[in-house]
């Protein structure tokens, strides 16, 4: 402003150079003045409309708190349910399963032992049958060898007999032909 008087600032302006006096002047006037109330209301309106940080921070804190409480309770319930299930399994289910397994296992072991004994007896019978069969085969083979040797001896004896008869027949025929030649030589001289 022009003139040499004291200047009064309006709004948020500060007096340049400290103004003309020693005391600081309140630019808004007194605390209860209407200008001060209007500026305060404008500040609140401005912070409500344009400055959302406090609201967002409050909402964020509330959301995190609710989420952690609900999640914490849900996880606590889940952990409690798991603990109950584990305790029930340890106290009831596991011993029942163990008893059933031991009963079944003893029955299975008995059946397995019976099956093993049966298999051993069957193997023993099979070995005995194979031994008897092999002994029978060996005996048959020996008998066949003996029969073959007897047959070959008979064949050799028969062959010797046939050879002897053949030699005898050849000798008789030679003698007969020799006599026939003599007779023929006698008759040719007549």
PDB file of C-alpha atoms in Angstrom:
ATOM      1  CA  UNK A   1       0.000   0.000   0.000  1.00  0.00           C
ATOM      2  CA  UNK A   2       1.083   3.467  -0.449  1.00  0.00           C
ATOM      3  CA  UNK A   3       1.498   6.028   2.190  1.00  0.00           C
ATOM      4  CA  UNK A   4       3.674   6.103   5.194  1.00  0.00           C
ATOM      5  CA  UNK A   5       1.277   4.621   7.689  1.00  0.00           C
ATOM      6  CA  UNK A   6       1.365   1.250   9.234  1.00  0.00           C
ATOM      7  CA  UNK A   7       0.418  -1.595   7.069  1.00  0.00           C
ATOM      8  CA  UNK A   8      -1.870  -4.267   8.101  1.00  0.00           C
ATOM      9  CA  UNK A   9      -1.482  -7.694   6.443  1.00  0.00           C
ATOM     10  CA  UNK A  10      -4.459  -9.670   5.379  1.00  0.00           C
ATOM     11  CA  UNK A  11      -4.629 -13.439   5.305  1.00  0.00           C
ATOM     12  CA  UNK A  12      -1.375 -15.253   5.722  1.00  0.00           C
ATOM     13  CA  UNK A  13       0.886 -12.404   4.627  1.00  0.00           C
ATOM     14  CA  UNK A  14       3.628 -11.372   6.987  1.00  0.00           C
ATOM     15  CA  UNK A  15       4.650  -7.766   7.426  1.00  0.00           C
ATOM     16  CA  UNK A  16       7.734  -7.026   5.345  1.00  0.00           C
ATOM     17  CA  UNK A  17      10.818  -6.145   7.271  1.00  0.00           C
ATOM     18  CA  UNK A  18       9.117  -6.433  10.594  1.00  0.00           C
ATOM     19  CA  UNK A  19       6.819  -3.432   9.922  1.00  0.00           C
ATOM     20  CA  UNK A  20       7.199  -0.154  11.695  1.00  0.00           C
ATOM     21  CA  UNK A  21       6.841  -1.351  15.274  1.00  0.00           C
ATOM     22  CA  UNK A  22       8.537  -3.491  17.875  1.00  0.00           C
ATOM     23  CA  UNK A  23       5.725  -5.749  18.675  1.00  0.00           C
ATOM     24  CA  UNK A  24       4.591  -8.505  16.447  1.00  0.00           C
ATOM     25  CA  UNK A  25       1.252  -8.034  15.000  1.00  0.00           C
ATOM     26  CA  UNK A  26      -1.137 -10.904  14.646  1.00  0.00           C
ATOM     27  CA  UNK A  27      -2.088 -10.964  11.023  1.00  0.00           C
ATOM     28  CA  UNK A  28      -5.398 -12.632  11.778  1.00  0.00           C
ATOM     29  CA  UNK A  29      -6.428 -10.345  14.468  1.00  0.00           C
ATOM     30  CA  UNK A  30      -7.503 -11.559  17.851  1.00  0.00           C
ATOM     31  CA  UNK A  31      -8.317 -15.174  18.584  1.00  0.00           C
ATOM     32  CA  UNK A  32     -12.038 -14.631  18.662  1.00  0.00           C
ATOM     33  CA  UNK A  33     -12.268 -12.303  15.707  1.00  0.00           C
ATOM     34  CA  UNK A  34     -14.521 -13.266  12.797  1.00  0.00           C
ATOM     35  CA  UNK A  35     -11.598 -13.334  10.351  1.00  0.00           C
ATOM     36  CA  UNK A  36      -9.772 -15.776  12.548  1.00  0.00           C
ATOM     37  CA  UNK A  37     -12.825 -18.062  12.718  1.00  0.00           C
ATOM     38  CA  UNK A  38     -13.326 -17.884   8.954  1.00  0.00           C
ATOM     39  CA  UNK A  39      -9.689 -18.758   8.310  1.00  0.00           C
ATOM     40  CA  UNK A  40      -9.908 -21.596  10.786  1.00  0.00           C
ATOM     41  CA  UNK A  41     -13.039 -22.900   9.085  1.00  0.00           C
ATOM     42  CA  UNK A  42     -11.362 -22.540   5.686  1.00  0.00           C
ATOM     43  CA  UNK A  43      -8.382 -24.544   6.983  1.00  0.00           C
ATOM     44  CA  UNK A  44     -10.675 -27.281   8.226  1.00  0.00           C
ATOM     45  CA  UNK A  45     -12.583 -27.333   4.949  1.00  0.00           C
ATOM     46  CA  UNK A  46      -9.306 -27.406   3.032  1.00  0.00           C
ATOM     47  CA  UNK A  47      -7.939 -30.257   5.159  1.00  0.00           C
ATOM     48  CA  UNK A  48     -11.193 -32.193   4.812  1.00  0.00           C
ATOM     49  CA  UNK A  49     -11.473 -31.706   1.074  1.00  0.00           C
ATOM     50  CA  UNK A  50      -7.880 -31.819  -0.042  1.00  0.00           C
ATOM     51  CA  UNK A  51      -5.782 -33.345   2.730  1.00  0.00           C
ATOM     52  CA  UNK A  52      -6.849 -36.986   3.089  1.00  0.00           C
ATOM     53  CA  UNK A  53      -3.742 -38.286   4.847  1.00  0.00           C
ATOM     54  CA  UNK A  54      -5.170 -38.340   8.396  1.00  0.00           C
ATOM     55  CA  UNK A  55      -8.372 -40.007   7.231  1.00  0.00           C
ATOM     56  CA  UNK A  56      -6.500 -42.573   5.153  1.00  0.00           C
ATOM     57  CA  UNK A  57      -4.067 -43.242   7.983  1.00  0.00           C
ATOM     58  CA  UNK A  58      -6.954 -43.727  10.424  1.00  0.00           C
ATOM     59  CA  UNK A  59      -8.808 -45.997   8.025  1.00  0.00           C
ATOM     60  CA  UNK A  60      -5.614 -47.931   7.337  1.00  0.00           C
ATOM     61  CA  UNK A  61      -4.948 -48.380  11.045  1.00  0.00           C
ATOM     62  CA  UNK A  62      -8.548 -49.486  11.597  1.00  0.00           C
ATOM     63  CA  UNK A  63      -8.382 -51.949   8.660  1.00  0.00           C
ATOM     64  CA  UNK A  64      -5.071 -53.409   9.828  1.00  0.00           C
ATOM     65  CA  UNK A  65      -6.369 -53.722  13.377  1.00  0.00           C
ATOM     66  CA  UNK A  66      -9.590 -55.434  12.260  1.00  0.00           C
ATOM     67  CA  UNK A  67      -7.723 -57.685   9.825  1.00  0.00           C
ATOM     68  CA  UNK A  68      -5.188 -58.738  12.434  1.00  0.00           C
ATOM     69  CA  UNK A  69      -7.884 -59.354  15.037  1.00  0.00           C
ATOM     70  CA  UNK A  70     -10.080 -61.385  12.673  1.00  0.00           C
ATOM     71  CA  UNK A  71      -7.126 -63.206  11.168  1.00  0.00           C
ATOM     72  CA  UNK A  72      -5.632 -63.798  14.589  1.00  0.00           C
ATOM     73  CA  UNK A  73      -8.899 -65.224  15.872  1.00  0.00           C
ATOM     74  CA  UNK A  74      -9.339 -67.331  12.760  1.00  0.00           C
ATOM     75  CA  UNK A  75      -5.784 -68.646  13.014  1.00  0.00           C
ATOM     76  CA  UNK A  76      -6.240 -69.251  16.734  1.00  0.00           C
ATOM     77  CA  UNK A  77      -9.397 -71.252  16.002  1.00  0.00           C
ATOM     78  CA  UNK A  78      -7.586 -73.154  13.251  1.00  0.00           C
ATOM     79  CA  UNK A  79      -4.624 -73.916  15.521  1.00  0.00           C
ATOM     80  CA  UNK A  80      -6.985 -74.933  18.317  1.00  0.00           C
ATOM     81  CA  UNK A  81      -8.877 -77.254  15.948  1.00  0.00           C
ATOM     82  CA  UNK A  82      -5.581 -78.738  14.767  1.00  0.00           C
ATOM     83  CA  UNK A  83      -4.406 -79.237  18.349  1.00  0.00           C
ATOM     84  CA  UNK A  84      -7.716 -80.930  19.223  1.00  0.00           C
ATOM     85  CA  UNK A  85      -7.505 -83.171  16.162  1.00  0.00           C
ATOM     86  CA  UNK A  86      -3.903 -84.105  16.969  1.00  0.00           C
ATOM     87  CA  UNK A  87      -4.752 -84.841  20.598  1.00  0.00           C
ATOM     88  CA  UNK A  88      -7.737 -86.964  19.530  1.00  0.00           C
ATOM     89  CA  UNK A  89      -5.555 -88.779  17.024  1.00  0.00           C
ATOM     90  CA  UNK A  90      -2.841 -89.396  19.621  1.00  0.00           C
ATOM     91  CA  UNK A  91      -5.244 -90.506  22.348  1.00  0.00           C
ATOM     92  CA  UNK A  92      -7.869 -92.465  20.420  1.00  0.00           C
ATOM     93  CA  UNK A  93      -7.213 -93.104  16.752  1.00  0.00           C
ATOM     94  CA  UNK A  94      -3.533 -94.028  16.931  1.00  0.00           C
ATOM     95  CA  UNK A  95      -3.929 -96.628  19.724  1.00  0.00           C
ATOM     96  CA  UNK A  96      -6.929 -98.190  17.928  1.00  0.00           C
ATOM     97  CA  UNK A  97      -4.994 -98.314  14.683  1.00  0.00           C
ATOM     98  CA  UNK A  98      -1.979 -99.757  16.487  1.00  0.00           C
ATOM     99  CA  UNK A  99      -4.092-102.484  18.121  1.00  0.00           C
ATOM    100  CA  UNK A 100      -5.851-103.288  14.856  1.00  0.00           C
ATOM    101  CA  UNK A 101      -2.513-103.396  13.072  1.00  0.00           C
ATOM    102  CA  UNK A 102      -0.985-105.679  15.705  1.00  0.00           C
ATOM    103  CA  UNK A 103      -4.030-107.999  15.614  1.00  0.00           C
ATOM    104  CA  UNK A 104      -4.030-108.049  11.842  1.00  0.00           C
ATOM    105  CA  UNK A 105      -0.263-108.390  11.738  1.00  0.00           C
ATOM    106  CA  UNK A 106      -0.321-111.367  14.087  1.00  0.00           C
ATOM    107  CA  UNK A 107      -3.013-112.991  11.940  1.00  0.00           C
ATOM    108  CA  UNK A 108      -1.024-112.235   8.819  1.00  0.00           C
ATOM    109  CA  UNK A 109       2.124-113.673  10.414  1.00  0.00           C
ATOM    110  CA  UNK A 110       0.224-116.830  11.392  1.00  0.00           C
ATOM    111  CA  UNK A 111      -1.149-117.184   7.876  1.00  0.00           C
ATOM    112  CA  UNK A 112       2.274-116.505   6.428  1.00  0.00           C
ATOM    113  CA  UNK A 113       3.822-119.153   8.679  1.00  0.00           C
ATOM    114  CA  UNK A 114       1.127-121.639   7.662  1.00  0.00           C
ATOM    115  CA  UNK A 115       1.686-120.812   3.992  1.00  0.00           C
ATOM    116  CA  UNK A 116       5.459-121.176   4.444  1.00  0.00           C
ATOM    117  CA  UNK A 117       4.999-124.585   6.088  1.00  0.00           C
ATOM    118  CA  UNK A 118       2.657-125.674   3.299  1.00  0.00           C
ATOM    119  CA  UNK A 119       5.116-124.534   0.660  1.00  0.00           C
ATOM    120  CA  UNK A 120       7.950-126.369   2.437  1.00  0.00           C
ATOM    121  CA  UNK A 121       5.885-129.562   2.517  1.00  0.00           C
ATOM    122  CA  UNK A 122       4.995-129.157  -1.147  1.00  0.00           C
ATOM    123  CA  UNK A 123       8.660-128.601  -2.012  1.00  0.00           C
ATOM    124  CA  UNK A 124       9.627-131.653  -0.014  1.00  0.00           C
ATOM    125  CA  UNK A 125       6.996-133.765  -1.766  1.00  0.00           C
ATOM    126  CA  UNK A 126       8.112-132.419  -5.120  1.00  0.00           C
ATOM    127  CA  UNK A 127      11.753-133.234  -4.319  1.00  0.00           C
ATOM    128  CA  UNK A 128      10.769-136.724  -3.200  1.00  0.00           C
ATOM    129  CA  UNK A 129       8.697-137.203  -6.353  1.00  0.00           C
ATOM    130  CA  UNK A 130      11.585-135.963  -8.501  1.00  0.00           C
ATOM    131  CA  UNK A 131      13.974-138.289  -6.657  1.00  0.00           C
ATOM    132  CA  UNK A 132      11.647-141.239  -7.204  1.00  0.00           C
ATOM    133  CA  UNK A 133      11.201-140.238 -10.831  1.00  0.00           C
ATOM    134  CA  UNK A 134      14.963-139.831 -11.311  1.00  0.00           C
ATOM    135  CA  UNK A 135      15.610-143.163  -9.567  1.00  0.00           C
ATOM    136  CA  UNK A 136      12.983-144.765 -11.790  1.00  0.00           C
ATOM    137  CA  UNK A 137      14.609-143.181 -14.850  1.00  0.00           C
ATOM    138  CA  UNK A 138      18.043-144.425 -13.774  1.00  0.00           C
ATOM    139  CA  UNK A 139      16.649-147.903 -13.124  1.00  0.00           C
ATOM    140  CA  UNK A 140      14.851-147.906 -16.494  1.00  0.00           C
ATOM    141  CA  UNK A 141      18.013-146.682 -18.182  1.00  0.00           C
ATOM    142  CA  UNK A 142      20.054-149.453 -16.536  1.00  0.00           C
ATOM    143  CA  UNK A 143      17.410-151.981 -17.513  1.00  0.00           C
ATOM    144  CA  UNK A 144      17.424-150.687 -21.088  1.00  0.00           C
ATOM    145  CA  UNK A 145      21.237-150.873 -21.135  1.00  0.00           C
ATOM    146  CA  UNK A 146      21.085-154.460 -19.869  1.00  0.00           C
ATOM    147  CA  UNK A 147      18.365-155.312 -22.398  1.00  0.00           C
ATOM    148  CA  UNK A 148      20.407-153.666 -25.153  1.00  0.00           C
ATOM    149  CA  UNK A 149      23.514-155.571 -24.152  1.00  0.00           C
ATOM    150  CA  UNK A 150      21.522-158.823 -24.111  1.00  0.00           C
ATOM    151  CA  UNK A 151      20.030-157.931 -27.477  1.00  0.00           C
ATOM    152  CA  UNK A 152      23.462-157.133 -28.910  1.00  0.00           C
ATOM    153  CA  UNK A 153      24.838-160.399 -27.445  1.00  0.00           C
ATOM    154  CA  UNK A 154      21.963-162.321 -28.975  1.00  0.00           C
ATOM    155  CA  UNK A 155      22.568-160.507 -32.243  1.00  0.00           C
ATOM    156  CA  UNK A 156      26.254-161.362 -32.124  1.00  0.00           C
ATOM    157  CA  UNK A 157      25.461-164.962 -31.202  1.00  0.00           C
ATOM    158  CA  UNK A 158      22.871-165.089 -33.966  1.00  0.00           C
ATOM    159  CA  UNK A 159      25.334-163.509 -36.356  1.00  0.00           C
ATOM    160  CA  UNK A 160      27.998-166.017 -35.351  1.00  0.00           C
ATOM    161  CA  UNK A 161      25.498-168.835 -35.789  1.00  0.00           C
ATOM    162  CA  UNK A 162      24.366-167.460 -39.151  1.00  0.00           C
ATOM    163  CA  UNK A 163      28.010-167.006 -40.171  1.00  0.00           C
ATOM    164  CA  UNK A 164      28.730-170.588 -39.097  1.00  0.00           C
ATOM    165  CA  UNK A 165      25.700-171.882 -40.973  1.00  0.00           C
ATOM    166  CA  UNK A 166      26.724-169.786 -43.967  1.00  0.00           C
ATOM    167  CA  UNK A 167      30.246-171.169 -43.845  1.00  0.00           C
ATOM    168  CA  UNK A 168      28.855-174.638 -43.471  1.00  0.00           C
ATOM    169  CA  UNK A 169      26.476-174.044 -46.398  1.00  0.00           C
ATOM    170  CA  UNK A 170      29.305-172.607 -48.458  1.00  0.00           C
ATOM    171  CA  UNK A 171      31.440-175.663 -47.600  1.00  0.00           C
ATOM    172  CA  UNK A 172      28.592-178.019 -48.502  1.00  0.00           C
ATOM    173  CA  UNK A 173      27.977-176.146 -51.720  1.00  0.00           C
ATOM    174  CA  UNK A 174      31.705-176.268 -52.538  1.00  0.00           C
ATOM    175  CA  UNK A 175      31.754-179.969 -51.836  1.00  0.00           C
ATOM    176  CA  UNK A 176      28.556-180.447 -53.800  1.00  0.00           C
ATOM    177  CA  UNK A 177      29.928-178.494 -56.743  1.00  0.00           C
ATOM    178  CA  UNK A 178      33.217-180.297 -56.487  1.00  0.00           C
ATOM    179  CA  UNK A 179      31.375-183.630 -56.635  1.00  0.00           C
ATOM    180  CA  UNK A 180      29.240-182.359 -59.471  1.00  0.00           C
ATOM    181  CA  UNK A 181      32.400-181.373 -61.343  1.00  0.00           C
ATOM    182  CA  UNK A 182      33.836-184.797 -60.706  1.00  0.00           C
ATOM    183  CA  UNK A 183      30.616-186.395 -61.883  1.00  0.00           C
ATOM    184  CA  UNK A 184      30.589-184.139 -64.863  1.00  0.00           C
ATOM    185  CA  UNK A 185      34.217-184.936 -65.593  1.00  0.00           C
ATOM    186  CA  UNK A 186      33.404-188.619 -65.331  1.00  0.00           C
ATOM    187  CA  UNK A 187      30.475-188.334 -67.611  1.00  0.00           C
ATOM    188  CA  UNK A 188      32.409-186.327 -70.123  1.00  0.00           C
ATOM    189  CA  UNK A 189      34.982-189.029 -70.475  1.00  0.00           C
ATOM    190  CA  UNK A 190      32.464-191.526 -71.630  1.00  0.00           C
TER     191      UNK A 190
END
